[in-house]
Amino acid sequence: MPGVGEMEAAAAELNAQQAVGAVANALEKLVARNDLVTAATIAEEGGGKGRGVAAFRGLRRPAISIEKYMERIHSYSLCSPACFVVAFVYVDRAVHRRPDLLVGSLNVHRLMLTSVMVASKFFDVMAQSNAFYAKVGGVSNAELNNLEIELLCLLDFNVNVSSHEFESYLSHLEKEMLASKTHPNFANHSGIGGQQNYV
C-alpha cells in the first residue's frame, strides 16, 4: 500500500493517549458548535435510522464522552494510535463531500467507531472483525456492517491517506489541542490553510 510505511514512520512516536486526546478535543469542539445548529433540525425530522448520513444518527446522546468511547475502542481493539488520526481524516472527508453531514452528539460515536474500524482494516497488520468492533462499540453487528458500507460510500471508497496528509492532519490536531490548553475558551473554527480539509 503506497504511503503506509511512510505514515507508520510519521506515527512512530505517536502514542494512543496523544492520538485519542487530540482527536477527541477536535471532535468535542465540533460537536458543541454543530449541536447548536442541529437541535432544531432534529426536532423537525425526528430521530431514527436511515441511509447515508442519517444512518449514523442515534435516537439519543450516548452517556459516554467521545474521548472515553475512543479510549474504550483502543483498549479492546488494540488498533494502532494512527488509526484515530486516519479516522478523523475520514470524518473530515465525509463532511466535505456531504455538507449535510453535521458531526454532532447523536452521530459522532457511530462515525468514529466505523471510521476507526475501517482505518484499522486498511492500515493495521492485524485488525479485529466487525462483530468484535460492534460489541466494543455497543451496536449490533448488522448495524455496524451497514455503517461501514455507508461510510465507504460517503468516502467514495477512498480510504488511502498519504504520509503527507497524515502529518498535516496530525499537526493540525496537535495545534488545536495546544490552543485549547493555552486558551480554554478559544476554538479555531477554520482550517489551517492549504489544500487540506479539516472538520
Tab-separated table of C-alpha atoms in Angstrom:
chain	number	residue	atom	x	y	z
A	1	MET	CA	0.000	0.000	0.000
A	2	PRO	CA	1.594	3.272	-1.058
A	3	GLY	CA	2.277	5.654	1.773
A	4	VAL	CA	1.508	3.220	4.593
A	5	GLY	CA	5.159	2.634	5.541
A	6	GLU	CA	5.865	6.364	5.435
A	7	MET	CA	2.792	7.049	7.539
A	8	GLU	CA	3.883	4.431	10.080
A	9	ALA	CA	7.236	6.192	10.338
A	10	ALA	CA	5.486	9.537	10.855
A	11	ALA	CA	3.310	7.968	13.564
A	12	ALA	CA	6.135	6.106	15.300
A	13	GLU	CA	6.287	8.494	18.237
A	14	LEU	CA	2.529	8.942	18.463
A	15	ASN	CA	1.022	7.179	21.451
A	16	ALA	CA	-2.606	6.210	21.953
A	17	GLN	CA	-3.277	8.760	24.690
A	18	GLN	CA	-1.985	11.607	22.475
A	19	ALA	CA	-3.928	10.425	19.434
A	20	VAL	CA	-7.194	9.865	21.285
A	21	GLY	CA	-6.843	13.124	23.216
A	22	ALA	CA	-6.099	15.226	20.133
A	23	VAL	CA	-8.910	13.749	18.041
A	24	ALA	CA	-11.402	13.895	20.937
A	25	ASN	CA	-10.503	17.541	21.567
A	26	ALA	CA	-11.193	18.492	17.938
A	27	LEU	CA	-14.411	16.472	17.810
A	28	GLU	CA	-15.742	17.851	21.104
A	29	LYS	CA	-15.358	21.427	19.806
A	30	LEU	CA	-17.012	20.486	16.541
A	31	VAL	CA	-19.891	18.674	18.273
A	32	ALA	CA	-20.542	21.604	20.642
A	33	ARG	CA	-20.756	24.003	17.700
A	34	ASN	CA	-22.857	21.701	15.500
A	35	ASP	CA	-25.286	20.665	18.254
A	36	LEU	CA	-26.496	24.258	18.399
A	37	VAL	CA	-27.223	24.153	14.663
A	38	THR	CA	-28.785	20.686	14.525
A	39	ALA	CA	-31.103	20.840	17.555
A	40	ALA	CA	-33.951	22.452	15.623
A	41	THR	CA	-33.443	20.262	12.547
A	42	ILE	CA	-33.549	17.029	14.547
A	43	ALA	CA	-36.709	18.134	16.360
A	44	GLU	CA	-38.352	18.713	12.980
A	45	GLU	CA	-37.110	15.489	11.332
A	46	GLY	CA	-37.298	13.186	14.334
A	47	GLY	CA	-34.533	10.751	15.247
A	48	GLY	CA	-34.079	7.366	13.758
A	49	LYS	CA	-32.198	5.375	11.211
A	50	GLY	CA	-31.967	5.889	7.525
A	51	ARG	CA	-29.472	5.656	4.750
A	52	GLY	CA	-26.456	7.796	4.013
A	53	VAL	CA	-25.772	10.444	6.609
A	54	ALA	CA	-28.900	9.582	8.643
A	55	ALA	CA	-27.643	6.019	9.215
A	56	PHE	CA	-25.156	7.322	11.802
A	57	ARG	CA	-27.688	9.254	13.887
A	58	GLY	CA	-28.741	7.753	17.185
A	59	LEU	CA	-32.019	8.439	18.943
A	60	ARG	CA	-30.334	9.965	21.986
A	61	ARG	CA	-26.946	11.220	23.048
A	62	PRO	CA	-24.731	8.437	24.465
A	63	ALA	CA	-23.843	8.782	28.139
A	64	ILE	CA	-20.135	8.145	27.445
A	65	SER	CA	-17.936	11.015	26.239
A	66	ILE	CA	-16.309	10.683	22.834
A	67	GLU	CA	-12.869	10.576	24.473
A	68	LYS	CA	-13.840	7.734	26.835
A	69	TYR	CA	-15.531	5.943	23.925
A	70	MET	CA	-12.372	6.132	21.805
A	71	GLU	CA	-10.255	5.027	24.778
A	72	ARG	CA	-12.557	2.012	25.087
A	73	ILE	CA	-12.198	1.220	21.388
A	74	HIS	CA	-8.429	1.399	21.664
A	75	SER	CA	-8.136	-0.610	24.870
A	76	TYR	CA	-10.124	-3.520	23.456
A	77	SER	CA	-9.212	-3.460	19.765
A	78	LEU	CA	-5.541	-2.554	20.249
A	79	CYS	CA	-5.587	-0.750	16.922
A	80	SER	CA	-2.611	1.488	16.243
A	81	PRO	CA	-2.821	5.077	17.532
A	82	ALA	CA	-2.513	6.293	13.929
A	83	CYS	CA	-5.973	4.810	13.242
A	84	PHE	CA	-7.572	7.593	15.301
A	85	VAL	CA	-5.910	10.280	13.187
A	86	VAL	CA	-6.849	8.423	9.996
A	87	ALA	CA	-10.424	8.078	11.298
A	88	PHE	CA	-10.500	11.862	11.785
A	89	VAL	CA	-9.325	12.250	8.166
A	90	TYR	CA	-12.209	10.011	7.047
A	91	VAL	CA	-14.784	12.005	9.017
A	92	ASP	CA	-13.406	15.235	7.580
A	93	ARG	CA	-13.540	13.858	4.037
A	94	ALA	CA	-17.128	12.718	4.540
A	95	VAL	CA	-18.139	16.135	5.882
A	96	HIS	CA	-16.604	17.910	2.918
A	97	ARG	CA	-18.183	15.540	0.412
A	98	ARG	CA	-21.585	15.799	2.120
A	99	PRO	CA	-22.158	19.257	3.626
A	100	ASP	CA	-25.441	17.994	5.140
A	101	LEU	CA	-23.367	15.785	7.462
A	102	LEU	CA	-23.002	17.780	10.656
A	103	VAL	CA	-20.997	15.884	13.236
A	104	GLY	CA	-22.959	16.152	16.473
A	105	SER	CA	-23.612	14.314	19.710
A	106	LEU	CA	-26.124	11.971	18.021
A	107	ASN	CA	-23.729	10.657	15.359
A	108	VAL	CA	-20.121	11.246	16.435
A	109	HIS	CA	-19.771	7.933	18.314
A	110	ARG	CA	-21.008	5.810	15.398
A	111	LEU	CA	-18.935	7.825	12.931
A	112	MET	CA	-15.770	7.315	14.955
A	113	LEU	CA	-16.415	3.641	15.674
A	114	THR	CA	-16.905	2.961	11.975
A	115	SER	CA	-14.014	5.179	10.889
A	116	VAL	CA	-11.544	3.623	13.347
A	117	MET	CA	-12.619	0.140	12.258
A	118	VAL	CA	-12.144	0.959	8.557
A	119	ALA	CA	-8.800	2.665	9.297
A	120	SER	CA	-7.631	-0.386	11.215
A	121	LYS	CA	-8.589	-2.714	8.362
A	122	PHE	CA	-6.674	-0.607	5.893
A	123	PHE	CA	-3.592	0.363	7.909
A	124	ASP	CA	-3.029	-2.214	10.669
A	125	VAL	CA	-1.422	-5.577	10.065
A	126	MET	CA	-3.951	-7.315	12.298
A	127	ALA	CA	-7.488	-5.935	12.517
A	128	GLN	CA	-10.421	-7.127	14.578
A	129	SER	CA	-13.656	-8.282	12.944
A	130	ASN	CA	-16.777	-6.172	12.523
A	131	ALA	CA	-18.504	-8.321	15.148
A	132	PHE	CA	-15.735	-7.531	17.634
A	133	TYR	CA	-15.937	-3.775	16.978
A	134	ALA	CA	-19.730	-3.911	17.207
A	135	LYS	CA	-19.542	-5.498	20.647
A	136	VAL	CA	-16.939	-2.974	21.853
A	137	GLY	CA	-18.915	-0.073	20.384
A	138	GLY	CA	-22.300	-1.134	21.725
A	139	VAL	CA	-24.071	-1.582	18.390
A	140	SER	CA	-25.296	-4.681	16.609
A	141	ASN	CA	-23.087	-6.400	14.063
A	142	ALA	CA	-25.737	-5.836	11.373
A	143	GLU	CA	-25.824	-2.100	12.159
A	144	LEU	CA	-22.034	-1.798	12.039
A	145	ASN	CA	-21.914	-3.691	8.735
A	146	ASN	CA	-24.410	-1.167	7.353
A	147	LEU	CA	-22.467	1.788	8.786
A	148	GLU	CA	-19.281	0.510	7.177
A	149	ILE	CA	-20.958	0.426	3.768
A	150	GLU	CA	-22.438	3.904	4.307
A	151	LEU	CA	-19.062	5.331	5.336
A	152	LEU	CA	-17.275	3.776	2.372
A	153	CYS	CA	-19.917	5.269	0.063
A	154	LEU	CA	-19.553	8.673	1.737
A	155	LEU	CA	-15.797	8.402	1.127
A	156	ASP	CA	-16.301	7.158	-2.441
A	157	PHE	CA	-14.175	4.201	-1.262
A	158	ASN	CA	-11.131	6.471	-0.940
A	159	VAL	CA	-9.547	5.150	2.251
A	160	ASN	CA	-5.898	5.774	1.428
A	161	VAL	CA	-4.174	8.504	3.431
A	162	SER	CA	-0.758	9.648	2.257
A	163	SER	CA	2.046	10.264	4.741
A	164	HIS	CA	1.932	13.995	3.868
A	165	GLU	CA	-1.814	14.147	4.527
A	166	PHE	CA	-1.420	12.204	7.775
A	167	GLU	CA	1.336	14.519	9.008
A	168	SER	CA	-0.707	17.588	8.054
A	169	TYR	CA	-3.773	16.401	9.999
A	170	LEU	CA	-1.653	15.328	12.959
A	171	SER	CA	-0.016	18.754	13.070
A	172	HIS	CA	-3.426	20.443	12.906
A	173	LEU	CA	-4.793	18.276	15.730
A	174	GLU	CA	-1.759	18.948	17.917
A	175	LYS	CA	-2.044	22.721	17.332
A	176	GLU	CA	-5.751	22.637	18.189
A	177	MET	CA	-5.042	20.751	21.395
A	178	LEU	CA	-2.307	23.192	22.426
A	179	ALA	CA	-4.589	26.143	21.649
A	180	SER	CA	-7.312	24.614	23.822
A	181	LYS	CA	-4.925	24.152	26.744
A	182	THR	CA	-3.478	27.643	26.391
A	183	HIS	CA	-6.822	29.346	25.725
A	184	PRO	CA	-9.640	27.099	27.047
A	185	ASN	CA	-12.354	29.301	25.554
A	186	PHE	CA	-10.647	29.576	22.173
A	187	ALA	CA	-11.891	27.346	19.372
A	188	ASN	CA	-10.300	27.603	15.952
A	189	HIS	CA	-13.231	27.177	13.578
A	190	SER	CA	-11.203	27.374	10.384
A	191	GLY	CA	-8.694	25.030	8.824
A	192	ILE	CA	-5.005	25.843	8.796
A	193	GLY	CA	-4.977	26.601	5.091
A	194	GLY	CA	-3.645	24.831	2.049
A	195	GLN	CA	-5.447	22.033	0.272
A	196	GLN	CA	-6.422	20.074	3.378
A	197	ASN	CA	-9.947	19.882	4.729
A	198	TYR	CA	-10.337	19.893	8.498
A	199	VAL	CA	-13.610	19.146	10.238
